[in-house]
Amino acid sequence: MSDNRQSLSDLASTLSEQQREAAAAEAGADTNASADAYLAGEVTPPSTPAVLREQIIDAQGRAYATGRRKDAVARVWLKPGSGKITINGRDQETYFARPTLRLVINQPFGVAERDGQYDVICTVKGGGLSGQAGAVKHGISQALTRYEPALRAPVKAAGFLTRDPRAVERKKYGKAKARRSFQFSKR
């Protein structure tokens, strides 16, 4: 196989003197004209078009998503309805008795201005109640953006699409917990 790559100096030497002069004059005129137009405000800078996402729903007309927080994993199905939220077969008021946890779950609907417009059915496993509420919130946010892709911007701006990476630090040997030392005894 022959190597027929050429450097810029090889290419420049192949062009005739007239072609180089004509190209230089043309390039200089274009650069000056475009710079003047940009400064006058006639030319707008190039912008990247927004990516249009498609709606992802199943045969029953529901959007599915998985939410995670700490050790909890929530499987969430979202469909248009009256705003009823069912967790592990129970109503949200009975499953999450603390009002703060119910507030956490309803945050994505508040940000997207869709309060009472969707029914949520979810199953949650692992972790404690706080981690499970965070997992349900993450799953609802993901499912909302799959059902209504236009809502991705406000939900993402609120930070609900990002999985919270914080988890319990592991216990180290020679320590009582992750960082706590054993009680000091002088004698």
Coordinates of C-alpha atoms in Angstrom, one line a residue:
M1 CA 0.0 0.0 0.0
S2 CA 1.5 3.3 -1.0
D3 CA 1.5 6.3 1.3
N4 CA 0.1 9.2 -0.7
R5 CA -0.5 11.6 2.1
Q6 CA 0.6 15.2 1.5
S7 CA 1.5 17.9 3.9
L8 CA 0.2 21.4 3.6
S9 CA 3.5 22.6 2.1
D10 CA 3.2 20.0 -0.6
L11 CA -0.3 21.1 -1.4
A12 CA 0.7 24.8 -1.5
S13 CA 3.5 24.1 -4.0
T14 CA 1.1 22.4 -6.4
L15 CA -1.2 25.5 -6.6
S16 CA -0.1 28.0 -9.1
E17 CA 0.8 31.5 -8.1
Q18 CA -2.4 32.9 -9.7
Q19 CA -4.7 30.5 -7.8
R20 CA -3.1 31.4 -4.5
E21 CA -3.5 35.1 -5.1
A22 CA -7.1 34.7 -6.2
A23 CA -7.9 32.6 -3.2
A24 CA -6.2 35.0 -0.7
A25 CA -8.1 38.0 -2.1
E26 CA -11.4 36.2 -2.0
A27 CA -10.9 34.9 1.6
G28 CA -9.9 38.3 2.8
A29 CA -13.0 39.9 1.3
D30 CA -15.3 37.3 2.8
T31 CA -13.8 37.6 6.2
N32 CA -14.1 41.4 6.3
A33 CA -17.7 41.3 5.0
S34 CA -18.8 38.7 7.5
A35 CA -17.1 40.5 10.4
D36 CA -18.8 43.8 9.5
A37 CA -22.2 42.0 9.2
Y38 CA -21.7 40.4 12.6
L39 CA -20.8 43.7 14.3
A40 CA -23.8 45.4 12.7
G41 CA -26.0 42.7 14.2
E42 CA -27.2 41.3 10.8
V43 CA -25.8 37.8 11.4
T44 CA -26.8 35.7 14.4
P45 CA -24.3 33.3 15.9
P46 CA -25.0 29.7 15.1
S47 CA -27.1 27.9 17.7
T48 CA -27.6 24.2 18.2
P49 CA -31.2 23.1 17.8
A50 CA -33.0 21.7 20.8
V51 CA -33.2 17.9 20.8
L52 CA -36.9 16.8 20.5
R53 CA -37.5 13.7 22.5
E54 CA -40.3 11.3 21.8
Q55 CA -43.0 10.1 24.2
I56 CA -42.3 6.7 25.6
I57 CA -45.4 4.9 26.8
D58 CA -46.5 1.2 27.0
A59 CA -49.6 -0.6 25.5
Q60 CA -51.7 0.6 28.5
G61 CA -50.8 4.2 27.9
R62 CA -48.5 4.4 30.9
A63 CA -45.0 5.8 31.2
Y64 CA -42.6 3.6 33.2
A65 CA -39.4 4.7 35.0
T66 CA -37.1 3.4 37.8
G67 CA -36.1 5.7 40.6
R68 CA -33.2 5.1 43.1
R69 CA -32.1 6.7 46.3
K70 CA -29.7 5.2 48.9
D71 CA -30.7 1.5 49.0
A72 CA -34.2 2.0 47.8
V73 CA -35.4 1.2 44.3
A74 CA -38.8 2.3 43.0
R75 CA -40.6 1.1 39.9
V76 CA -43.1 3.8 38.8
W77 CA -45.9 3.8 36.3
L78 CA -47.6 7.1 35.4
K79 CA -50.8 7.7 33.6
P80 CA -53.3 10.6 33.2
G81 CA -55.8 10.6 36.0
S82 CA -57.1 12.4 39.1
G83 CA -53.8 12.6 41.0
K84 CA -54.0 9.4 43.1
I85 CA -50.7 8.0 44.2
T86 CA -50.5 4.3 45.2
I87 CA -47.3 2.8 46.7
N88 CA -47.0 -0.9 47.2
G89 CA -50.8 -1.3 47.0
R90 CA -51.5 1.4 49.7
D91 CA -52.5 5.0 49.4
Q92 CA -49.7 7.6 49.9
E93 CA -51.2 8.9 53.2
T94 CA -51.0 5.4 54.8
Y95 CA -47.6 4.4 53.4
F96 CA -45.8 7.7 54.0
A97 CA -47.4 8.9 57.3
R98 CA -45.0 11.8 57.6
P99 CA -46.2 14.9 55.7
T100 CA -42.6 15.8 54.7
L101 CA -42.3 12.5 52.8
R102 CA -45.6 13.2 51.0
L103 CA -44.3 16.7 50.2
V104 CA -41.1 15.1 48.7
I105 CA -43.1 12.8 46.5
N106 CA -45.3 15.6 45.1
Q107 CA -42.4 18.0 44.3
P108 CA -42.0 16.9 40.6
F109 CA -45.7 17.7 40.0
G110 CA -45.4 21.1 41.6
V111 CA -42.4 22.0 39.5
A112 CA -44.0 20.8 36.3
E113 CA -47.4 22.5 37.3
R114 CA -49.2 19.2 36.9
D115 CA -50.8 18.8 40.3
G116 CA -53.7 16.3 40.3
Q117 CA -53.3 15.4 36.6
Y118 CA -51.6 12.0 36.8
D119 CA -52.1 8.8 38.7
V120 CA -49.0 7.1 40.0
I121 CA -48.7 3.4 40.8
C122 CA -45.3 2.3 42.2
T123 CA -43.6 -0.5 44.0
V124 CA -40.7 0.3 46.3
K125 CA -38.1 -2.1 47.8
G126 CA -35.1 -1.6 50.1
G127 CA -33.9 1.2 52.4
G128 CA -35.9 3.2 54.9
L129 CA -38.9 5.5 54.4
S130 CA -36.8 8.6 53.6
G131 CA -34.8 6.7 50.9
Q132 CA -38.0 5.2 49.5
A133 CA -39.6 8.6 49.2
G134 CA -36.5 9.9 47.4
A135 CA -36.6 6.9 45.1
V136 CA -40.3 7.5 44.3
K137 CA -39.6 11.2 43.6
H138 CA -36.8 10.2 41.2
G139 CA -39.0 7.7 39.5
I140 CA -41.9 10.1 39.1
S141 CA -39.6 12.7 37.6
Q142 CA -38.2 10.3 35.1
A143 CA -41.7 9.0 34.2
L144 CA -43.0 12.6 33.8
T145 CA -40.3 13.4 31.3
R146 CA -41.1 10.2 29.3
Y147 CA -44.8 10.9 29.2
E148 CA -44.4 14.7 28.5
P149 CA -40.9 15.3 27.0
A150 CA -41.6 19.1 27.1
L151 CA -41.4 19.0 30.9
R152 CA -37.8 17.8 30.9
A153 CA -36.4 21.3 31.1
P154 CA -38.2 22.5 34.3
V155 CA -37.8 19.1 36.0
K156 CA -34.1 18.9 35.2
A157 CA -33.6 22.5 36.3
A158 CA -35.0 21.6 39.7
G159 CA -32.4 18.7 39.8
F160 CA -35.0 15.9 40.1
L161 CA -33.6 13.8 37.2
T162 CA -30.2 13.3 38.8
R163 CA -29.8 10.3 41.0
D164 CA -28.6 11.4 44.4
P165 CA -25.2 9.5 44.8
R166 CA -25.0 9.9 48.6
A167 CA -25.0 6.6 50.4
V168 CA -24.0 5.2 53.8
E169 CA -20.2 5.1 54.2
R170 CA -18.9 1.6 54.8
K171 CA -17.5 0.6 58.2
K172 CA -13.7 0.3 58.5
Y173 CA -11.8 -2.2 60.6
G174 CA -10.4 -0.8 63.8
K175 CA -13.3 1.6 64.1
A176 CA -16.7 1.4 65.8
K177 CA -18.5 2.8 62.7
A178 CA -17.3 4.4 59.5
R179 CA -15.3 7.1 61.3
R180 CA -16.2 6.8 65.0
S181 CA -13.4 5.4 67.1
F182 CA -13.8 3.1 70.1
Q183 CA -14.1 4.8 73.5
F184 CA -10.6 5.8 74.7
S185 CA -9.5 4.2 78.0
K186 CA -6.5 5.7 79.7
R187 CA -5.7 2.5 81.7

